[in-house]
Amino acid sequence: MPTRRELLRTGAALLGGAMLPWRVHAADPPPKVLGGDATPGLPGHVVPVVIPNGSKLPYVMDKGVKVFHLVAQKVKREFAPGMVVDTWGYNGECHGPCIEVVEGDRVRILVTNELPERTSVHWHGILLPNGMDGVAGLNQPHIEPGETWAYEFTLRQHGTHMYHPHSDEMVQMAMGMMGFFIIHPKKPRRPKVDRDFAIFLQEWFVEPGTSTPNPMVMLDFNLFTFNARSWPGTAPLVAKTGDRIRVRIGNLSMDSHPIHLHGVQFNVTATDGGPIPRTAWWPETTVNVPVGATRDFECVFDEPGDWALHCHKSHHTMNPMGHDIPNMIGVDQKGVEKKIRKHLPGYMPMMEKGMGNMHEMGRPKNTLPMMTGDGPFGPIEMGGMFTLMKIRDELPKGYDVDPGWYSYPPGTSAYKLK
Amino acid sequence: MPTRRELLRTGAALLGGAMLPWRVHAADPPPKVLGGDATPGLPGHVVPVVIPNGSKLPYVMDKGVKVFHLVAQKVKREFAPGMVVDTWGYNGECHGPCIEVVEGDRVRILVTNELPERTSVHWHGILLPNGMDGVAGLNQPHIEPGETWAYEFTLRQHGTHMYHPHSDEMVQMAMGMMGFFIIHPKKPRRPKVDRDFAIFLQEWFVEPGTSTPNPMVMLDFNLFTFNARSWPGTAPLVAKTGDRIRVRIGNLSMDSHPIHLHGVQFNVTATDGGPIPRTAWWPETTVNVPVGATRDFECVFDEPGDWALHCHKSHHTMNPMGHDIPNMIGVDQKGVEKKIRKHLPGYMPMMEKGMGNMHEMGRPKNTLPMMTGDGPFGPIEMGGMFTLMKIRDELPKGYDVDPGWYSYPPGTSAYKLK
Amino acid sequence: MPTRRELLRTGAALLGGAMLPWRVHAADPPPKVLGGDATPGLPGHVVPVVIPNGSKLPYVMDKGVKVFHLVAQKVKREFAPGMVVDTWGYNGECHGPCIEVVEGDRVRILVTNELPERTSVHWHGILLPNGMDGVAGLNQPHIEPGETWAYEFTLRQHGTHMYHPHSDEMVQMAMGMMGFFIIHPKKPRRPKVDRDFAIFLQEWFVEPGTSTPNPMVMLDFNLFTFNARSWPGTAPLVAKTGDRIRVRIGNLSMDSHPIHLHGVQFNVTATDGGPIPRTAWWPETTVNVPVGATRDFECVFDEPGDWALHCHKSHHTMNPMGHDIPNMIGVDQKGVEKKIRKHLPGYMPMMEKGMGNMHEMGRPKNTLPMMTGDGPFGPIEMGGMFTLMKIRDELPKGYDVDPGWYSYPPGTSAYKLK
């Protein structure tokens, strides 16, 4: 089986030829992307975007037009070690690879449909002719299985945008079909950014022990992801003290997600409607990202360390659990387990003293522990939408190498008195 | 049975007389309002607000006071052809008619209660004496069935405001009782707006096959409306390329709704707290409207076309569906239908390949198809909070006539390659 | 049993000594705090924050360091008369007492764990060394039951911040563990504020008739609180016409809460990321407070009165009710009660005409009426996140005394016509 990178090369090569569909539905773990693989052709002033656990869509030039090829298809995605989900995505990836382009570019995007049902692609937030907007039935016919369609337009804006289906939209987005469409400005903008990350938020319902998301679920989700990875499967974001860091967040789930970054105050600087004027920037430590929108924020750390970055809805930093189990806080459960098991076959005694030991519980196959991830000081007891911003004064091996756990200088840590 | 317009005239005539209650609970389809019927007495610089599928409340003058008459009552409301809901509203309308007035006006608003229980009216966001604020029990007694009360105050602000009950508030708002209270500025404000629309968001739970909303439902709604109409029952918003367009959105539901407009970047320019200073405007393509708030946004299209305007929570652009049915994505259902029907009597095999064909399904009486609405290129597969912004370079018949489907100039549409 | 105030004094005395844990888990009703007890040591220009129904954490000085002592423990909290909840909190309080300090202060905070499981404290939004950030497992070991740990850092910012556990976070926050960490600016800031309030939002699920919150509930909460009190248990906020009033709101629940204030337009002036520049202030009558964030707003009333302050999600101004009961709006229930009771043992006929009489219903022990609270004009029919802003032209007895119901000047109230 070819590696992911080989697939990307193969895919790129196909673009100029017969436009054969991608044939491989990747199940290998997504890469831990720490540094940014530049999409070719970016101006010198641009810092390429880093898509943690994701990839970029390659292109070929055709008479001045950047030609991309998206293949909508079933994709096996590892959310974290031990759990593979049967998602839908593009080009063997879920979510789809990032399209990274430059203001002024003319792009042609071929879309091949390998799904069992029809689809279309809407270019969310992008200014274009109405016939290229991708609302199936309204702006174009649906793209039937096996068909390949072309969209072509010139980019007359810059910002953090998205692509997603606008045909059986509820199902196809719940299955994971979406990707970033990031347009860099043609001319340098101040202040210059040193590190630039992009994270897609998503929530899913996958019945524990199964592998297919249920798109009928509207509210009671049980998996929460950054770039379709759950903690501890999420790659860290690596940067240096003093770096100006941009984080772009996209949300096509069913809920606003308040994304909280420890250790710094940041400014919200852009939406999918474009850059926010500086006079209108809001300082935050938590950016509440609405559905159907993107938010860019920018910050500079003056304290190095391993800083948590996570959704602040506490159930969204958990992996699947049974929301229907009885409340046992403070209840002595000795002797009642057997009785309860008659009515709730999968019942495990727990919660008498809280849930801090849940990471030790057994669980169905292909299901993540509810609270998990080991840190330097024991279990971190998280899941879902959680990762780390690793800030260091020096990164001798560069941004591409995980610097490991932070080493705390003496006298700067909480300490035990008794 | 008198027509809606005759009712409005009758209602206005009654104001100066015996204040007889409105007697007719309209069930005829709401009008498809495209241009704005001006409320009389607006200054020349004001562009009247358009309430798609709604109406304005008439008034009579009494010694310099504009006298309005709201009658709280049961109302049959057609959400879309094929579905009539037993709502509560005002003056035969659900939601209630828009009160459109001018900064500096003195208004007297008579409220007659024809409901089976007591009510009151709160003037949300409006600066007034505490005794006129309408919180029953706190600022005034409840208005008992059969009673008529009067509120009177002078408007010393302008903006997009709302009225709604503050007595058994949860039930009465869930039943649809609310309306816009729009105060135009006395002096012209720049930039001048060419088109001005107002849309109320609401979500409901009506058990499929029945007709009464269930106000006890807190989360799991199944109907989502713009001005108490669901796609394909929603009127389009008609404007011209280059028009400065304002859209005012009110939300008294139980959720934030992220309202997304295709084809343009807009600025959020006001809330129910008043105009946002220009230095603080945020550019967006999606405005997340909180509960208990209004948002105005303004935009100018440079591309004509049929642009989608919708809530971006994908379940909110769906009509009723069974959220409790099993997940059949990828499951071959041949031969199991009968077995499943034993346990789920209404079960229909579906979703094996996605849900793109759901618009073809059978369904209970007085229930909308889940995904519906035909466009020029086939089914649009939407429902709920979805409508179209129809932008044209020319509108030879004016804003009051639906220009039909957009005609795509050659070379500006997505095209099939194979 | 010592009173709450005696406990606070005792606690302070312990700080300099053996750091014995707090031993008393208060169940007496929380105080109705109307004026601000100043934390000692605030600069003269600072108006102390008022925590309605809450308290401040005392400290002792140790060589220029303000030493505080938080004791994590089980706490019995009265949400409103007739309902006591078995929460978790700090120092006999739920939520924990407010830490009120000044920019430039060096603070040492001792944390003793008297819970049945381990914990830690994260200082949300505060700039500090990574080892003091409190994410257990990541930045420090968990604090085991019986242990006392110390955090120490210098405050180099000002604003409205929070503290909460970052160990079994979902459970411990759902049980009520959180508090304000308010840092006043060292130098006076303009405009000067006359009144300064802080309110924590929380939502809970306590099965009617029981007393322990269920932390597994993610969505379908049934109790909604301001500073862990439900209407009619909430203290009013007292101020004068012309006072510049700041309200700080913190939210560590699972939902955004749109907090609406009647009678005034306010500006949102700060978040937990710091002060919002004046050019970026938004006017609102409802501030939608995201999870994991704080919002400060400021306003000046020109109309005296009793103005409602509440969450605008209508189910959040209700106390517990059965969300699963059938919809009886418009249904004649004569004769069917007995039949329904066979299937729903606790069933009470209701809702035939709406729910405005629900405050008269019977209910399980230790459960609040769904809609309750008597005003000067009858039942206010509210619950949960609801309180009053009492604005008076004069307050002869000062801010510390509830001025009673507002007396409406003749001609300023809604009036009955017939």
XYZ file of C-alpha atoms in Angstrom, chain C:
418
model
C -22.530 25.968 64.224
C -20.575 29.117 63.411
C -22.098 31.611 61.021
C -20.741 32.148 57.557
C -19.020 35.351 58.621
C -17.433 33.655 61.605
C -16.198 30.970 59.282
C -14.584 33.548 57.065
C -12.818 35.084 60.061
C -11.720 31.656 61.232
C -10.452 30.814 57.824
C -8.392 33.945 57.647
C -6.882 33.235 61.028
C -5.827 29.791 59.962
C -3.880 31.073 57.016
C -0.929 32.236 59.040
C -0.835 29.119 61.141
C -1.026 25.417 60.602
C -3.072 25.562 57.428
C -5.677 23.313 58.927
C -8.401 22.512 56.461
C -11.786 24.140 56.684
C -14.053 21.759 58.497
C -17.494 23.181 57.994
C -19.601 22.480 54.957
C -22.100 25.303 55.089
C -25.794 24.638 54.565
C -27.130 27.920 55.901
C -28.693 30.141 53.246
C -26.158 32.219 51.339
C -26.105 35.883 52.283
C -28.069 38.413 50.270
C -25.039 40.576 49.436
C -26.135 43.991 48.150
C -23.199 46.289 48.924
C -19.578 45.336 48.493
C -17.521 44.135 51.436
C -14.153 45.446 50.393
C -11.305 42.989 50.434
C -8.670 44.797 52.538
C -5.787 46.439 50.734
C -7.554 47.755 47.640
C -6.345 51.170 46.392
C -8.609 54.098 47.189
C -9.785 54.495 43.617
C -11.215 50.972 43.480
C -14.918 50.256 43.994
C -15.043 46.772 45.516
C -16.865 44.126 43.530
C -20.228 42.944 44.826
C -20.817 39.197 44.565
C -24.588 38.810 45.018
C -25.227 35.770 47.262
C -21.480 35.197 47.433
C -18.392 36.167 49.378
C -14.735 37.196 49.142
C -11.738 35.082 50.080
C -9.738 36.629 52.942
C -5.928 36.645 52.943
C -2.975 37.276 55.234
C 0.226 39.096 54.258
C 3.485 37.177 54.338
C 6.513 39.358 53.502
C 4.713 41.288 50.791
C 2.830 38.288 49.450
C -0.965 38.035 49.766
C -1.564 34.475 51.003
C -4.959 32.923 50.259
C -6.223 29.479 51.234
C -8.754 27.584 49.121
C -10.182 24.360 50.523
C -11.863 22.156 47.936
C -14.710 20.336 49.641
C -18.305 19.152 49.580
C -20.748 21.999 50.185
C -24.468 22.041 50.804
C -25.855 24.986 48.857
C -29.337 26.377 49.095
C -30.343 27.331 45.533
C -33.557 28.948 46.771
C -35.701 28.473 49.865
C -36.877 24.864 49.849
C -34.024 23.412 47.830
C -30.554 22.455 49.055
C -28.114 20.871 46.616
C -25.125 18.666 47.437
C -22.492 20.532 45.475
C -18.716 20.672 45.546
C -17.064 24.034 46.137
C -14.450 25.808 48.197
C -14.342 26.996 51.812
C -17.929 26.113 52.561
C -19.127 28.085 49.557
C -20.477 27.118 46.168
C -19.310 28.619 43.967
C -15.983 29.377 45.650
C -15.353 32.817 47.178
C -14.085 35.608 44.933
C -10.363 36.335 44.991
C -10.179 40.138 44.678
C -6.696 41.516 44.097
C -4.772 44.309 42.411
C -2.509 44.424 39.378
C 1.079 44.104 40.601
C 0.176 41.976 43.644
C 2.181 38.876 44.341
C -0.186 36.118 45.473
C 0.349 32.720 47.046
C -2.696 30.480 46.989
C -2.732 27.355 49.121
C -5.099 24.648 47.934
C -6.212 21.905 50.312
C -8.111 18.961 48.864
C -10.912 17.655 51.087
C -12.768 16.028 48.204
C -13.066 12.241 47.821
C -10.975 12.437 44.614
C -7.944 14.343 43.401
C -8.136 17.871 42.032
C -6.043 20.880 40.873
C -6.695 24.578 40.246
C -6.313 26.358 36.905
C -6.173 30.179 36.950
C -8.251 30.871 33.856
C -7.004 33.805 31.789
C -4.153 34.739 34.104
C -0.643 35.281 32.747
C 1.764 33.165 34.808
C 4.629 30.681 34.560
C 3.618 27.411 32.899
C 4.266 25.416 36.091
C 1.570 27.422 37.902
C -1.118 26.813 35.241
C -2.728 23.921 37.067
C -3.460 21.387 34.308
C -3.001 18.183 36.326
C -0.841 15.580 34.631
C 0.548 18.202 32.257
C 1.815 21.071 34.434
C 1.822 19.380 37.856
C 0.763 16.158 39.574
C -2.864 15.877 40.674
C -3.530 17.130 44.206
C -4.543 13.981 46.073
C -7.204 13.994 48.798
C -5.685 15.355 52.004
C -2.840 17.176 50.272
C -2.168 20.917 50.295
C -0.341 22.545 47.376
C 0.819 26.115 46.790
C 0.633 28.301 43.686
C 2.516 31.607 43.579
C 2.724 34.295 40.899
C 2.758 38.034 40.311
C -0.237 39.646 38.626
C 0.800 41.576 35.534
C -2.652 42.332 34.120
C -6.120 43.359 35.303
C -9.536 42.024 34.463
C -12.255 39.515 35.215
C -10.794 36.037 35.502
C -11.777 32.699 37.017
C -10.398 29.715 38.877
C -11.581 26.135 38.438
C -10.215 22.556 38.594
C -8.274 21.026 35.681
C -8.496 17.466 37.027
C -11.655 15.429 36.411
C -12.706 18.804 35.108
C -16.079 17.789 33.666
C -17.309 16.360 36.961
C -15.811 18.976 39.250
C -17.129 21.960 37.278
C -20.577 20.330 36.941
C -20.563 19.959 40.740
C -20.012 23.724 41.097
C -16.239 24.147 41.591
C -15.330 27.585 40.288
C -14.838 31.138 41.488
C -14.026 34.635 40.310
C -10.445 35.934 40.255
C -10.869 39.676 39.822
C -7.789 41.862 39.373
C -8.359 45.596 39.746
C -6.129 47.948 37.758
C -3.311 49.598 39.687
C -4.088 53.030 38.267
C -7.594 54.499 37.981
C -9.255 53.920 34.623
C -11.846 56.164 33.001
C -14.785 56.229 33.052
C -15.002 55.575 36.787
C -17.487 52.913 37.781
C -19.849 53.490 40.729
C -21.170 49.959 41.118
C -19.390 46.734 40.175
C -21.158 43.339 40.259
C -20.008 39.815 39.356
C -22.302 36.899 38.500
C -21.379 33.317 37.675
C -23.695 31.406 35.353
C -24.204 27.697 35.858
C -26.587 24.972 34.753
C -27.205 21.704 36.579
C -29.219 18.556 36.360
C -30.658 17.509 39.713
C -33.353 14.847 39.403
C -36.483 16.329 41.026
C -36.713 15.120 44.601
C -32.964 14.394 44.892
C -30.061 16.666 45.835
C -26.924 15.696 43.860
C -26.102 17.194 40.445
C -25.528 14.648 37.674
C -22.289 15.532 35.884
C -22.990 13.085 33.033
C -25.738 15.336 31.706
C -24.423 17.240 28.693
C -27.489 19.028 27.340
C -30.763 18.562 29.151
C -30.217 20.593 32.326
C -33.055 21.496 34.666
C -31.568 24.085 37.051
C -30.034 27.388 35.996
C -28.298 29.701 38.453
C -26.772 33.127 39.021
C -24.017 32.663 41.625
C -25.481 29.228 42.421
C -28.885 30.671 43.321
C -32.145 30.306 41.391
C -34.972 32.810 41.288
C -36.573 33.677 43.666
C -33.380 33.011 45.678
C -31.287 35.547 43.797
C -30.292 38.811 45.460
C -31.177 42.022 43.609
C -28.507 44.369 42.226
C -29.015 47.812 43.750
C -27.839 51.041 42.125
C -28.846 54.627 41.492
C -30.021 56.499 38.439
C -26.903 57.961 36.841
C -24.523 55.454 38.432
C -22.068 53.891 36.032
C -22.674 50.184 36.624
C -20.365 47.364 35.635
C -21.585 43.771 35.558
C -19.003 41.012 35.149
C -20.362 37.635 34.049
C -18.479 34.338 34.100
C -19.601 31.132 32.407
C -18.185 27.649 32.950
C -21.390 25.795 32.089
C -22.098 23.848 28.886
C -24.027 26.579 26.994
C -23.739 30.159 25.923
C -26.175 32.207 27.971
C -27.647 35.402 26.497
C -28.020 37.688 29.521
C -30.594 40.400 28.916
C -31.004 43.589 30.930
C -34.207 45.590 30.649
C -34.436 49.359 30.555
C -31.020 50.326 29.241
C -28.515 49.914 26.429
C -25.083 48.815 27.566
C -21.618 48.397 26.103
C -19.573 45.220 26.300
C -16.257 46.553 27.619
C -14.034 43.589 28.543
C -13.500 39.846 28.306
C -11.227 37.518 30.240
C -8.661 38.483 27.573
C -8.620 42.037 28.967
C -10.313 45.369 28.315
C -11.865 45.817 24.861
C -10.564 49.027 23.237
C -13.294 51.669 23.154
C -13.352 51.714 19.367
C -14.423 48.056 19.482
C -17.206 48.261 22.086
C -20.505 46.801 20.981
C -23.828 48.183 22.223
C -26.222 45.477 23.350
C -29.242 44.820 25.507
C -28.278 41.128 25.675
C -24.713 39.883 26.096
C -24.233 36.322 24.913
C -21.616 34.933 27.311
C -19.711 32.003 25.786
C -18.555 29.039 27.833
C -15.040 29.444 29.208
C -15.193 33.221 29.029
C -16.136 36.317 30.970
C -17.882 39.438 29.730
C -17.963 42.838 31.436
C -20.634 45.298 30.441
C -21.200 48.863 31.583
C -24.327 50.999 31.586
C -25.997 54.064 33.080
C -29.731 54.081 33.772
C -31.727 57.257 33.284
C -35.004 55.604 34.316
C -35.453 54.283 37.853
C -37.426 51.116 38.466
C -37.231 47.361 38.997
C -35.603 46.116 35.817
C -35.398 42.413 35.011
C -31.964 40.851 34.421
C -32.127 37.306 33.060
C -30.996 34.718 30.577
C -33.142 35.063 27.463
C -33.301 31.348 26.694
C -36.798 30.975 28.072
C -36.251 27.496 29.531
C -33.350 28.939 31.557
C -35.726 31.148 33.536
C -37.664 28.069 34.614
C -37.023 25.694 37.482
C -37.214 21.879 37.066
C -40.021 20.520 34.981
C -40.711 17.286 33.178
C -39.472 17.691 29.637
C -40.883 14.286 28.727
C -44.538 14.958 29.469
C -47.032 14.948 26.586
C -48.120 18.192 24.933
C -51.572 19.123 26.218
C -51.935 22.618 24.763
C -55.565 22.851 23.663
C -56.461 19.328 24.831
C -59.519 18.899 27.088
C -58.210 16.642 29.823
C -61.403 15.884 31.674
C -61.611 12.201 32.509
C -58.245 11.164 31.088
C -56.102 11.926 34.107
C -56.518 8.496 35.631
C -55.649 6.759 32.397
C -52.551 8.848 31.880
C -51.460 8.287 35.472
C -51.281 4.561 34.850
C -48.417 5.219 32.458
C -46.945 8.417 33.951
C -47.370 8.036 37.719
C -46.475 11.633 38.548
C -48.742 13.105 35.898
C -50.710 16.236 36.721
C -53.256 17.644 34.285
C -51.952 20.925 33.009
C -51.200 23.048 30.027
C -54.669 22.809 28.533
C -54.699 26.601 28.403
C -50.975 27.251 28.641
C -48.751 27.003 31.673
C -49.317 30.280 33.463
C -50.647 28.484 36.551
C -47.734 26.099 36.976
C -46.494 28.002 40.026
C -49.502 26.619 41.865
C -48.602 22.977 41.206
C -47.523 20.430 43.766
C -44.036 19.039 43.375
C -41.513 16.566 44.868
C -39.656 17.414 48.074
C -36.470 19.509 47.637
C -37.644 20.741 44.228
C -38.430 24.317 43.313
C -41.693 25.378 41.690
C -41.217 25.650 37.943
C -42.425 29.250 37.750
C -42.439 31.297 40.897
C -41.644 34.527 42.702
C -44.260 37.040 43.754
C -43.993 40.635 42.638
C -46.034 43.683 43.593
C -48.609 42.776 40.929
C -48.863 39.001 41.384
C -46.761 36.011 40.374
C -43.700 36.836 38.242
C -43.747 33.285 36.809
C -40.006 32.916 36.484
C -37.237 30.709 37.855
C -33.570 29.972 37.291
C -31.378 32.727 35.849
C -33.506 35.701 36.817
C -32.958 38.632 39.149
C -33.704 42.336 39.408
C -31.665 45.465 38.910
C -33.232 47.913 41.357
C -32.519 51.459 40.230
C -33.590 54.375 42.412
C -33.085 58.143 42.203
C -32.193 58.118 45.897
C -31.101 55.343 48.237
C -31.449 56.913 51.675
C -30.293 53.703 53.406
C -27.420 53.140 51.001
C -26.603 50.316 48.597
C -26.647 47.717 51.366
C -30.389 47.771 51.961
C -32.982 46.379 49.566
C -35.174 49.384 48.681
C -38.266 47.164 48.239
C -40.572 47.317 45.250
C -40.424 50.343 42.991
C -43.200 52.871 43.428
C -44.486 53.878 39.998
C -45.131 57.612 39.488
C -48.669 58.283 38.255
C -49.062 58.149 34.488
C -45.970 56.030 33.861
C -47.594 52.579 33.984
C -49.511 50.386 31.589
C -53.219 50.667 32.363
C -56.337 48.628 31.870
C -58.870 49.943 29.376
C -61.544 47.286 29.804
